[in-house]
N, CA, C and O atoms as a Tripos MOL2 file, in Angstrom:
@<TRIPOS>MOLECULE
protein
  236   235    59     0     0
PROTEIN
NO_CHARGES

@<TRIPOS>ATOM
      1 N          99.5060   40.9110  135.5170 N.3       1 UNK1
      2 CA         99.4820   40.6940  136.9500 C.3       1 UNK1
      3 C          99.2480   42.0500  137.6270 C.2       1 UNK1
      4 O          99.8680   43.0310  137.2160 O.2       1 UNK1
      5 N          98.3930   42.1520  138.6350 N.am      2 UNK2
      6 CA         98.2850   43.2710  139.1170 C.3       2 UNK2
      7 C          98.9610   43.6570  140.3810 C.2       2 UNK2
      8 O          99.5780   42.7870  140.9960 O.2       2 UNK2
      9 N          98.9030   44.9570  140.8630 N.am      3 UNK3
     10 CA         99.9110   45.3210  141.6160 C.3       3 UNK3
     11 C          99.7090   44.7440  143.0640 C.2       3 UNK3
     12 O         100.5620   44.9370  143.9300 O.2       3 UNK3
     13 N          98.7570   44.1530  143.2660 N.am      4 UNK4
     14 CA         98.1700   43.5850  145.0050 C.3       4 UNK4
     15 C          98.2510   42.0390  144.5010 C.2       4 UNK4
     16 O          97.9290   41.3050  145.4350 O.2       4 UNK4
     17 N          98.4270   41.6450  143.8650 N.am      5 UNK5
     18 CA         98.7880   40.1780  143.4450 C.3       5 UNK5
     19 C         100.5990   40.2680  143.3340 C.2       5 UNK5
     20 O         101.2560   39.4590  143.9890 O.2       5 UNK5
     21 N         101.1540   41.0930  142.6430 N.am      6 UNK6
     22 CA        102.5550   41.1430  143.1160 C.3       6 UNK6
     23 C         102.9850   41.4370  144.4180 C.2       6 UNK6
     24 O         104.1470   41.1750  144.7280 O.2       6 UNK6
     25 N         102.1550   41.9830  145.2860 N.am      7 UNK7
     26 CA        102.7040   42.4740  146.0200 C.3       7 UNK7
     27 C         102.1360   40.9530  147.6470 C.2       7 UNK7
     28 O         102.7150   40.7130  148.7060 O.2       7 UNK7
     29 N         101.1750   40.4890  147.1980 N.am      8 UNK8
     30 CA        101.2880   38.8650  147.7450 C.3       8 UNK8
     31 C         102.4930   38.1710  147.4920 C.2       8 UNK8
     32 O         103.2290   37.8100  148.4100 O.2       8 UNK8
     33 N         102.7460   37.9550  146.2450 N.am      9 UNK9
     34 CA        104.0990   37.4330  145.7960 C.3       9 UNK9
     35 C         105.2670   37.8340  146.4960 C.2       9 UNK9
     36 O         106.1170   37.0600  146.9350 O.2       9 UNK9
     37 N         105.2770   39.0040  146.5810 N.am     10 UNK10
     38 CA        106.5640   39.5610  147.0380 C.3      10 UNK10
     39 C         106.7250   39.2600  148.7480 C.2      10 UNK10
     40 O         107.8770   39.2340  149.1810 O.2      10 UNK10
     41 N         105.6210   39.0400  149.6810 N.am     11 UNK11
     42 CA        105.5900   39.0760  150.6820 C.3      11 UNK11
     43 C         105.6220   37.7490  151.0350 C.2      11 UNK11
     44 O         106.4640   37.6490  151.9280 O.2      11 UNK11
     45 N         104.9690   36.3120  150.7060 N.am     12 UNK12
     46 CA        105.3240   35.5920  150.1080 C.3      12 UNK12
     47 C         106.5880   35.0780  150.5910 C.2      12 UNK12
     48 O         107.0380   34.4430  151.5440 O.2      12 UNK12
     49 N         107.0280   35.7230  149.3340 N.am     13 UNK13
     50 CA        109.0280   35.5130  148.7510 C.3      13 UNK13
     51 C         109.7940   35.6260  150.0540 C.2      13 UNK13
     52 O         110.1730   34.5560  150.5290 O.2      13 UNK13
     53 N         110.1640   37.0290  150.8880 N.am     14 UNK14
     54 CA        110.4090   37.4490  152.0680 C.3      14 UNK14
     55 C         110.2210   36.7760  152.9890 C.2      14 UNK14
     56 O         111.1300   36.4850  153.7670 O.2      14 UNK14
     57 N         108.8920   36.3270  153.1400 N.am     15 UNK15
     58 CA        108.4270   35.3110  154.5070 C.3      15 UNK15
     59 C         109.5640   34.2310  154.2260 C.2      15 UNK15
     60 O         110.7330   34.3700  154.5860 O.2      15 UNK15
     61 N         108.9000   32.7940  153.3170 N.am     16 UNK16
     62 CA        109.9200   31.9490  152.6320 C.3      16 UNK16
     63 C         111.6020   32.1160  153.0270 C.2      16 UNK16
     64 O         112.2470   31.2390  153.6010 O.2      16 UNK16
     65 N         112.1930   33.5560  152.5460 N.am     17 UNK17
     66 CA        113.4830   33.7200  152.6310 C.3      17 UNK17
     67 C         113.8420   33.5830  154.1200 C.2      17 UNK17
     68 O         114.7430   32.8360  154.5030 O.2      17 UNK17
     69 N         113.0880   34.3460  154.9480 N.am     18 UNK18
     70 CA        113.2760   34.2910  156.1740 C.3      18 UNK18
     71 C         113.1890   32.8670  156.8420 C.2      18 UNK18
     72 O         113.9290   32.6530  157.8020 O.2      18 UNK18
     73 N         112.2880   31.8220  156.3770 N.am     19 UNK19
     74 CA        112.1480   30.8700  157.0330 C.3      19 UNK19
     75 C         113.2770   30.0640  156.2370 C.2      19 UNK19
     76 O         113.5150   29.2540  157.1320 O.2      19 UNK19
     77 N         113.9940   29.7620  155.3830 N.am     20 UNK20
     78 CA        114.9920   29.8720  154.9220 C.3      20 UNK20
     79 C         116.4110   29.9560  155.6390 C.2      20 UNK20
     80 O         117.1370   29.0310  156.0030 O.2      20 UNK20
     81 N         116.6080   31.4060  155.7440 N.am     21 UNK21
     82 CA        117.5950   31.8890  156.7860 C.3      21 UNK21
     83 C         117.5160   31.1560  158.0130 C.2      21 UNK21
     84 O         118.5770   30.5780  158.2510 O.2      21 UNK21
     85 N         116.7770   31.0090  158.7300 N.am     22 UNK22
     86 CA        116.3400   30.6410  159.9880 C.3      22 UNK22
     87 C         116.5560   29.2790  159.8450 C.2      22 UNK22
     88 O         117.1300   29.2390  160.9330 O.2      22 UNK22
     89 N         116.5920   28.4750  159.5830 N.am     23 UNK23
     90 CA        116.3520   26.9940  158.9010 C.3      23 UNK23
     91 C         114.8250   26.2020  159.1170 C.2      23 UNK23
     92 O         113.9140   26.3010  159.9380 O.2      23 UNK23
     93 N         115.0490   25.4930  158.0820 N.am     24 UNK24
     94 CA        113.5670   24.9110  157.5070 C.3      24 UNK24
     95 C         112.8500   23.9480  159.0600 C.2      24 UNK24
     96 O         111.6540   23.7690  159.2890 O.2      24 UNK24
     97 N         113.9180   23.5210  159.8260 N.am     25 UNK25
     98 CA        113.3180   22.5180  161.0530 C.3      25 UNK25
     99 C         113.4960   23.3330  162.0470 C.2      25 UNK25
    100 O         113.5990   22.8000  163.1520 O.2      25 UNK25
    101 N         113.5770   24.6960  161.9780 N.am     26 UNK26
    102 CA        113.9110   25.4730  162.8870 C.3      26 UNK26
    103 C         112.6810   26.1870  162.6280 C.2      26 UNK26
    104 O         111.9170   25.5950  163.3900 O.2      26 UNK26
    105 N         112.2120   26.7900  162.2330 N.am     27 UNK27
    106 CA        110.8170   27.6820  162.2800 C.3      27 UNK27
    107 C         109.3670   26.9020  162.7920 C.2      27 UNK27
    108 O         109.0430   25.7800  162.4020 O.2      27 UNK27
    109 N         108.9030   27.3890  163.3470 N.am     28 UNK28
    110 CA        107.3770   26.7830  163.7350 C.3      28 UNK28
    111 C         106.5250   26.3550  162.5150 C.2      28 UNK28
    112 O         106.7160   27.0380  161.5080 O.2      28 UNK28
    113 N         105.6210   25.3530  162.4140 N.am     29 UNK29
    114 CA        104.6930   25.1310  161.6330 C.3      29 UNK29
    115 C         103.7190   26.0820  161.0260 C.2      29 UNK29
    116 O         103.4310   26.2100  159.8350 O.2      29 UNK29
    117 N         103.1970   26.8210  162.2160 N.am     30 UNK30
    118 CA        102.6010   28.3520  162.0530 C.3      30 UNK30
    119 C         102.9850   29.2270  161.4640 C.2      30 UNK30
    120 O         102.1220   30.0960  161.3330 O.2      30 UNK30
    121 N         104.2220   29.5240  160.8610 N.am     31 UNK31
    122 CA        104.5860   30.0480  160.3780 C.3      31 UNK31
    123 C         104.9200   29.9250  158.5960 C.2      31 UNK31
    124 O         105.4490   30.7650  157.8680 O.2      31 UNK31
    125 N         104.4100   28.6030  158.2660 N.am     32 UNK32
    126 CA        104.3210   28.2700  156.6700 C.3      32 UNK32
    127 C         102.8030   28.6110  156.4220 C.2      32 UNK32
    128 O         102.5450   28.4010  155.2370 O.2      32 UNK32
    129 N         101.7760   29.0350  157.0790 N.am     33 UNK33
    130 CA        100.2030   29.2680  156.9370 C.3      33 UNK33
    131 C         100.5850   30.5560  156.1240 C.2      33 UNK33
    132 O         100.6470   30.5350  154.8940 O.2      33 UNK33
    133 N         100.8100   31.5530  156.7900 N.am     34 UNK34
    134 CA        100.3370   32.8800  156.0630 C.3      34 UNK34
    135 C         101.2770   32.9890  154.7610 C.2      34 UNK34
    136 O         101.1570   33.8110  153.8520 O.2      34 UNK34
    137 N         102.2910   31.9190  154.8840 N.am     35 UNK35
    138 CA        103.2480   32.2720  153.5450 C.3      35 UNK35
    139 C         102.4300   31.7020  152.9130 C.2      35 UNK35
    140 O         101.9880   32.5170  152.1030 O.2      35 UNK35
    141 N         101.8120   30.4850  152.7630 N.am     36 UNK36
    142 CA        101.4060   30.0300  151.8660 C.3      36 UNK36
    143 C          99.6310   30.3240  151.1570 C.2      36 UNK36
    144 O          99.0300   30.1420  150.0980 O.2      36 UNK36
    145 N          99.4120   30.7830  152.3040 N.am     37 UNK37
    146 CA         98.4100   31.8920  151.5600 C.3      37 UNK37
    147 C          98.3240   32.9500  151.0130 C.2      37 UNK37
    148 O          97.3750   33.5470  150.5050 O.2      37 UNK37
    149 N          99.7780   33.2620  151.1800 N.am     38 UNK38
    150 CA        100.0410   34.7720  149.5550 C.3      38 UNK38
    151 C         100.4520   34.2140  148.8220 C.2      38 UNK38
    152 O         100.6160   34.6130  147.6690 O.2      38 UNK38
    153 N         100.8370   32.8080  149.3610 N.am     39 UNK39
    154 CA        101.2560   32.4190  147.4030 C.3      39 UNK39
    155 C         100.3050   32.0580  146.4080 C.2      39 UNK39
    156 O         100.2050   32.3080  145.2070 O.2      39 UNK39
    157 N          99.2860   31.0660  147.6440 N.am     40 UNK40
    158 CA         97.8750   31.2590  147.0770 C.3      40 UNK40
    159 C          97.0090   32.5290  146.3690 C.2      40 UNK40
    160 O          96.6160   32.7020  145.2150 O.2      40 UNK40
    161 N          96.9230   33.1560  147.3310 N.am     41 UNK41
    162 CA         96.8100   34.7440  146.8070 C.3      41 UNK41
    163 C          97.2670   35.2250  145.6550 C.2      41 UNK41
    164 O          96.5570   35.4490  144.6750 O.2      41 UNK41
    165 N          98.8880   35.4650  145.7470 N.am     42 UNK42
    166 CA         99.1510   35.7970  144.7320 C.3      42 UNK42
    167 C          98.8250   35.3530  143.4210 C.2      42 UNK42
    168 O          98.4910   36.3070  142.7180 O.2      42 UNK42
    169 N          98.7810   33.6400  142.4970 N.am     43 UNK43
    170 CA         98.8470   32.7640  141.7160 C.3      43 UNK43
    171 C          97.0960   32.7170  141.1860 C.2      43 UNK43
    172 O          96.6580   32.5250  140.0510 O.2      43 UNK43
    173 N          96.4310   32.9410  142.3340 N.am     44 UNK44
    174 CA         94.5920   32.5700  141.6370 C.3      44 UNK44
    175 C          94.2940   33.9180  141.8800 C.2      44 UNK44
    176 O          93.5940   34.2890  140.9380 O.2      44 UNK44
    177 N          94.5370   35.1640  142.9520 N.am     45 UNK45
    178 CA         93.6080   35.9740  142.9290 C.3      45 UNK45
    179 C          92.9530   35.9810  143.7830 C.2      45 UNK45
    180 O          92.7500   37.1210  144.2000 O.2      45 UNK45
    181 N          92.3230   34.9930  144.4680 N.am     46 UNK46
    182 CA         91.6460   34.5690  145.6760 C.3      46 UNK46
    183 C          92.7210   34.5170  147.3770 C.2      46 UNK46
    184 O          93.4660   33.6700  147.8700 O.2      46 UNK46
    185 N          92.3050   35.7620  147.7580 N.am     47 UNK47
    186 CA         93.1010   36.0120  149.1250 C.3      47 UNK47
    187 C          92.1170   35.5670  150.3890 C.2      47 UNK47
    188 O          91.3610   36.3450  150.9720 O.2      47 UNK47
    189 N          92.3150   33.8880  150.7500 N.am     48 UNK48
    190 CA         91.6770   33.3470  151.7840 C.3      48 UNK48
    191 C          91.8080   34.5100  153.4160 C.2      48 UNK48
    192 O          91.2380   34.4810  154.5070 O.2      48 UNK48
    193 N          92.2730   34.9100  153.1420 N.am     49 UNK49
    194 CA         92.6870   35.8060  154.5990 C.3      49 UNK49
    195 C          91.6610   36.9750  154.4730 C.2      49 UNK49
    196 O          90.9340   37.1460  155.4520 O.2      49 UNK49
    197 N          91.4780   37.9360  153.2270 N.am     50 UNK50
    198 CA         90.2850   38.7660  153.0820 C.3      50 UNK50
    199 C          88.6660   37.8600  152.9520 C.2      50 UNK50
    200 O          87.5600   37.9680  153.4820 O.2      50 UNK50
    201 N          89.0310   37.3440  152.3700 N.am     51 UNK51
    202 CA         87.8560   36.5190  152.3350 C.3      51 UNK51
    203 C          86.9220   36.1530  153.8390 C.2      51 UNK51
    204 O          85.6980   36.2270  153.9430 O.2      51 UNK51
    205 N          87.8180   35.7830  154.8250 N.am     52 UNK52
    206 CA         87.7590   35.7280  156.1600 C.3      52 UNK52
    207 C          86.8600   36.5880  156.5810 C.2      52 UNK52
    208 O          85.6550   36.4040  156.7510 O.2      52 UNK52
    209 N          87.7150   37.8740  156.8000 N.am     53 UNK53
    210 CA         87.3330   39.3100  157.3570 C.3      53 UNK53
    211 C          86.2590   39.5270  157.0480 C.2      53 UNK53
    212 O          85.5060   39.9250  157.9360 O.2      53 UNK53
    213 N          85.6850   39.3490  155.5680 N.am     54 UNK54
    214 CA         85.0610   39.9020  154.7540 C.3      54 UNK54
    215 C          83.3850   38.9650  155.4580 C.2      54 UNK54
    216 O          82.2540   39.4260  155.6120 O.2      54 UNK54
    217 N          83.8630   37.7300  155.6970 N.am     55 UNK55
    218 CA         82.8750   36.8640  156.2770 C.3      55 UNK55
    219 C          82.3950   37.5570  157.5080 C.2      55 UNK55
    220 O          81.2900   38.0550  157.7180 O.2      55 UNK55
    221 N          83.4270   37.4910  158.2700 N.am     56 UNK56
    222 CA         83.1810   38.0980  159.5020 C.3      56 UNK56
    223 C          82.5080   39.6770  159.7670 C.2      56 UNK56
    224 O          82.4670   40.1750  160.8920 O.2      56 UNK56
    225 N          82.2690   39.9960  159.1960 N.am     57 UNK57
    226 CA         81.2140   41.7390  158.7090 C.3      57 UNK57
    227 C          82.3490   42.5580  158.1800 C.2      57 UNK57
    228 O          82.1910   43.1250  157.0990 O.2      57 UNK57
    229 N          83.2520   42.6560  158.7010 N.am     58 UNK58
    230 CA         84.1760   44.2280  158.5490 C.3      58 UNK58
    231 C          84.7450   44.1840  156.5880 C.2      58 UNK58
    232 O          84.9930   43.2360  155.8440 O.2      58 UNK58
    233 N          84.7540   45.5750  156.3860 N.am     59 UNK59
    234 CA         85.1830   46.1650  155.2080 C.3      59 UNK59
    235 C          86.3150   46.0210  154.5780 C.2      59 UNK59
    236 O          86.5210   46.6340  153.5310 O.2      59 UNK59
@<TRIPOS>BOND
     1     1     2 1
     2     2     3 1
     3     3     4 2
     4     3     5 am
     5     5     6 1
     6     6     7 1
     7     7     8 2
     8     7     9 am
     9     9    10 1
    10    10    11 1
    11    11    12 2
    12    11    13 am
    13    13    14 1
    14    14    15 1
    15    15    16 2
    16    15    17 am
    17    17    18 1
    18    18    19 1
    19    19    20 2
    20    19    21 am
    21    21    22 1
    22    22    23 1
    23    23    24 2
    24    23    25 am
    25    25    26 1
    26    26    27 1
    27    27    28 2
    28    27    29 am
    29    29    30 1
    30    30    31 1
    31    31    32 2
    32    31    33 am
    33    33    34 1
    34    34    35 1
    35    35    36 2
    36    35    37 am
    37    37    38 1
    38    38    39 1
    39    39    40 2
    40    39    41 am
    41    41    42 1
    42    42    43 1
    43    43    44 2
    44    43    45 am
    45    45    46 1
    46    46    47 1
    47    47    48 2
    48    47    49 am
    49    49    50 1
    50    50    51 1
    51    51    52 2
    52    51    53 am
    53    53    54 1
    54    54    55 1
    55    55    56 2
    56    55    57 am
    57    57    58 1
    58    58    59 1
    59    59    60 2
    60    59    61 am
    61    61    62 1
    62    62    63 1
    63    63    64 2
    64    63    65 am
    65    65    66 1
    66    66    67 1
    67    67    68 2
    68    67    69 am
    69    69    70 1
    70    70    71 1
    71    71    72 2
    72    71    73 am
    73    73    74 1
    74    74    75 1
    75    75    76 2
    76    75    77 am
    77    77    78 1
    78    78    79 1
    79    79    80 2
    80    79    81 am
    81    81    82 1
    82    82    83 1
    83    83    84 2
    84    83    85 am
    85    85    86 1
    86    86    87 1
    87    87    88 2
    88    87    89 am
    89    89    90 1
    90    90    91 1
    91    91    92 2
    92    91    93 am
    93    93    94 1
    94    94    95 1
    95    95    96 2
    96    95    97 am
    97    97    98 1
    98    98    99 1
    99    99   100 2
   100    99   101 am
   101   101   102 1
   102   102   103 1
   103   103   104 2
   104   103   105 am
   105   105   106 1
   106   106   107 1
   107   107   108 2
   108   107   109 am
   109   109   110 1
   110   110   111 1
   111   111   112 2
   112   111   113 am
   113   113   114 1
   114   114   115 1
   115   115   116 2
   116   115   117 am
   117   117   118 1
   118   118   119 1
   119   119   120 2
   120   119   121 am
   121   121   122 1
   122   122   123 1
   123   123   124 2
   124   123   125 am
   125   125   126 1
   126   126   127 1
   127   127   128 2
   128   127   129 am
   129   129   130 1
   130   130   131 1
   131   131   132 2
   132   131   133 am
   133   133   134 1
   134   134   135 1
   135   135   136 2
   136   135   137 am
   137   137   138 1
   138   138   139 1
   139   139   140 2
   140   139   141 am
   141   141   142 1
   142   142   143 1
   143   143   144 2
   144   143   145 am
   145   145   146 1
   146   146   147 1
   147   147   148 2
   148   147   149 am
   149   149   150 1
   150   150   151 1
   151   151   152 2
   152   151   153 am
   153   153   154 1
   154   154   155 1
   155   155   156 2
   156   155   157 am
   157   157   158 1
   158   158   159 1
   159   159   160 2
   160   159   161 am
   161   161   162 1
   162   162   163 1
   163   163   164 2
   164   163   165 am
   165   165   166 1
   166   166   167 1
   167   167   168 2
   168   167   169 am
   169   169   170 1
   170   170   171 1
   171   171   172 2
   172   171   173 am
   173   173   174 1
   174   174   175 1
   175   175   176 2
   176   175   177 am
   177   177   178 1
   178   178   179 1
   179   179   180 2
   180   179   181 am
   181   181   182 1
   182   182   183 1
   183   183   184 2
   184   183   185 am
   185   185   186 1
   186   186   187 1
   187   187   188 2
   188   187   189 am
   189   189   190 1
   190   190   191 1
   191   191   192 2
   192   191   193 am
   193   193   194 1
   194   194   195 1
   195   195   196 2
   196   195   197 am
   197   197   198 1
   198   198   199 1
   199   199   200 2
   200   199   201 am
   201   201   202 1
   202   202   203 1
   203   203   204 2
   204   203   205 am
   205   205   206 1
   206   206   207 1
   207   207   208 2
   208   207   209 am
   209   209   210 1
   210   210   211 1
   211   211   212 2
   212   211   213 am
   213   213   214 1
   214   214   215 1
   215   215   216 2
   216   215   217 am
   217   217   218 1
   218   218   219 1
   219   219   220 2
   220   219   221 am
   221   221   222 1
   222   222   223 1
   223   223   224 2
   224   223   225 am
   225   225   226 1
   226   226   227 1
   227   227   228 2
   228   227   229 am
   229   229   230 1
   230   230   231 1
   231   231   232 2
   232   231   233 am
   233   233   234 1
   234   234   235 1
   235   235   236 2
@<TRIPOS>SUBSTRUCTURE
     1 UNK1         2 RESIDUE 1 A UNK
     2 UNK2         6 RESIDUE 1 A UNK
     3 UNK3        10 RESIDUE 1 A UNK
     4 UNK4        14 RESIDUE 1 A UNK
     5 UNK5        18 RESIDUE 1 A UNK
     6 UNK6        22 RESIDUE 1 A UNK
     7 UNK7        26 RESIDUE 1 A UNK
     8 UNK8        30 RESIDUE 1 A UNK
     9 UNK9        34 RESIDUE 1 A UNK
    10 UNK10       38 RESIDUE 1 A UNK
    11 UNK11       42 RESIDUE 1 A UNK
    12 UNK12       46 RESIDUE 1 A UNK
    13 UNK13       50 RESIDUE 1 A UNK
    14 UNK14       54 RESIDUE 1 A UNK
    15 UNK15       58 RESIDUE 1 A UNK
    16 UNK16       62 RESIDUE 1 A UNK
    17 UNK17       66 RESIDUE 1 A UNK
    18 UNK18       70 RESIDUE 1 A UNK
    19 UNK19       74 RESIDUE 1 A UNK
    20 UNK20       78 RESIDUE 1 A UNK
    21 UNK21       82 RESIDUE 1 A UNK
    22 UNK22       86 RESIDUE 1 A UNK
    23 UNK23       90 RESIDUE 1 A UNK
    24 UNK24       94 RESIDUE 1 A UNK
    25 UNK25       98 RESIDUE 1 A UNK
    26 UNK26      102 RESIDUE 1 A UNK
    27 UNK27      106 RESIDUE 1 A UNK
    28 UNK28      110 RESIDUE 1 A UNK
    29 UNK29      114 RESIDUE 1 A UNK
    30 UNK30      118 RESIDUE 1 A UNK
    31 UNK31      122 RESIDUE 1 A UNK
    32 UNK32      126 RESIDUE 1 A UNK
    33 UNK33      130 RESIDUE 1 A UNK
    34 UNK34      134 RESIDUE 1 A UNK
    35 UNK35      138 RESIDUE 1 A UNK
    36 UNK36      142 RESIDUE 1 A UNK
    37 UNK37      146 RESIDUE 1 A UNK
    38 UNK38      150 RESIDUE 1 A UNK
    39 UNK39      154 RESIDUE 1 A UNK
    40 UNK40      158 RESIDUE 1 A UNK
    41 UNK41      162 RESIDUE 1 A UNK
    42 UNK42      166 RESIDUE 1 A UNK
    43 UNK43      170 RESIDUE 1 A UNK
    44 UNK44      174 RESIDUE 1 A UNK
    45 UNK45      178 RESIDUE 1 A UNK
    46 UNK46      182 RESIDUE 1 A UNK
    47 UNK47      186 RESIDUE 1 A UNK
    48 UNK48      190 RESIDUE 1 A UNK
    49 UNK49      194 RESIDUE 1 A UNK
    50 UNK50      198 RESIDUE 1 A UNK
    51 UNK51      202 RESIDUE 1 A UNK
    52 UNK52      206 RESIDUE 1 A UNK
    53 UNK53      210 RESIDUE 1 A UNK
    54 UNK54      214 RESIDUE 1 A UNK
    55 UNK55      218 RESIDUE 1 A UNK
    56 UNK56      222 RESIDUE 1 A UNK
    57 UNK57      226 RESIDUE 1 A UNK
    58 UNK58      230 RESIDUE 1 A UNK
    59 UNK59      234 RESIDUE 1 A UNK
């Protein structure tokens, strides 16, 4: 596993915990998107969020 794939994971994890803490019917909907695209991220490798950018011209 490499270190930008752990480090999706790990951010991930944190988000999750926080929405967690906060409670599960208590956090906005908007707020399970970006978690669940580092988990995505993290697990295949494929980071839909760079991918984006990357569409959109910038480096």
């Amino acid at each position: 596993m490499s270190a930008q794939r752990m480090l999706f994971l790990t951010v991930a994890t944190l988000l999750f915990t926080g929405i967690g803490l906060s409670g599960w019917n208590q956090v906005h909907w908007f707020l399970y998107l970006p978690a669940g695209m580092l988990v995505f991220a993290g697990l295949t490798g494929i980071c839909p969020g760079l991918m984006l950018y990357r569409n959109l011209g910038l480096k």
